[in-house]
Steps between C-alpha positions, in 0.01 A plus 500: 500500500550336164868524385403662189333784686798576716678811360886493474689718737709624210479488113744541211515806276284340235215417729528850663479660151206289396298586810571879487441516135844605374807324379817372663698757299292782641555372853874491443479859371319592823796359694750707284307821571483430866124475501513148645773380726683186386328199670696213642599219268430131539753214492477505122605867497146611371322805652232418749202734560305499816177668609651854557677501156182390328293783677756754372489358155129531488516864619770565235287360230187700611691824511668436174160424339371846576799670344738558791859491384720223664734752633213683681376165631845434651511841658150444644608177664820662628315793661246269676770260638602709802145513621461121519367223294128595589530857372335596181710565196604864448344525154286817517764717333569226249125468411476878456781483232341202334159684484667811345684272248171325404321827468770615262476183305126538471534850373747376239249224392232756474720724287579213261142408480399851409770497236365175346144643508613820324675284239186295438278797501714734289660238292859403437800676634331833573348341809847433641577876511398659831139589531583870510636467148277242345181666616588806287537277193186288556269720294713495182365304213610139468823474301583874517792423736804327338729267661782750477278751696452251785872410490588872549243542779651196679840659495372844600312333808828321595700821490261772610224295674123508427467874496774552239352216279151642542620838377677339209180311417344826389735479199348176390140611582562797256644279227214249526250793479672671206571276202688775321746537788543121521589497132752783544642327806554188295677693229735680744571179685594335172722788409683462831535134462667562163780675676697177543870439538560587133410859555761750629409717791564814273282369219238779409225242536568489879412865551205472261346203695562692826313803363213254397491354848490842655214610287305181556542527882362852482187380321453221735535724809245742345245233510559353837245649730666692791186430709570123455845540651354708786241215560779244515689708761193573703415121500835411612501746778178368615631152512838612655445789738805724567690409821401683819702789607828389649500165301804472281504318183842363386622593151373244247223375734227742408153407345541280194859415579455207745500134432849484368473789243830641390633829390528600145883488523485139626245407231718637213794285621293181543223506227662433158375664182661418162540871393770584252720805550319673232171436670627612840633823339153552344337475845750750639423736222122471550545575879707807416222628264246454775728665764572803276136543395346825628215439751292753304536293178 
């Protein structure tokens, strides 16, 4: 046989890495993890890799390419060792976990793709809200939703989940459908913003703006269709059936509160709003007026 066709009995780490399709650094990492036993070294103190080491390196590369973690590959080799060199690797459980991980990744990609499609179809940031929320706003005329409206819905969805944001969206649907209410909303908002740090909490203007806010909220609630709220709740219940008898739902983990949503108390402590003491007092007074209002009124 021609000398150039005679394979070496052992190769250095660079040749081993080149043949397998990896790097010397990766092979050294395999040694550190216990994936590949340290081979013997030559007279030059360089590692030498023979047939058995190369076969293991090839299997490691194949398994890593399909997404199996290096620690799982090491465990698979360790479990197969007692049965002898001819036994198949114990990878069934590993592959089951990899398949589950890939399925989860695929679902996440599909979710992201759906969000991008919503954003392209519905335009701008509204498409980034959950479909349960944005679908209720899709029929509004272009430009009827303001950026501040979307900002608030974004916060509501973070705190209360899609259901809470969808209920809150009825507010903006009503404002978009009633120009006179939108005008009054702008006037009351401006009055509240005027309660800056130069206004004392006992200034008469604070109570006056609180009364105006209370009156406006009554007008707004009067035009919000109760049937629309019922439809939202029914649609949510259809998408998220109640748990079967005997199934327990942890506090804070009910429908609309998953995906990292937080409690109102947490949100108040973590979401900043630049409200002056006078404006905070105005909000308190408006809440007191609503609480003390007779149900018959």
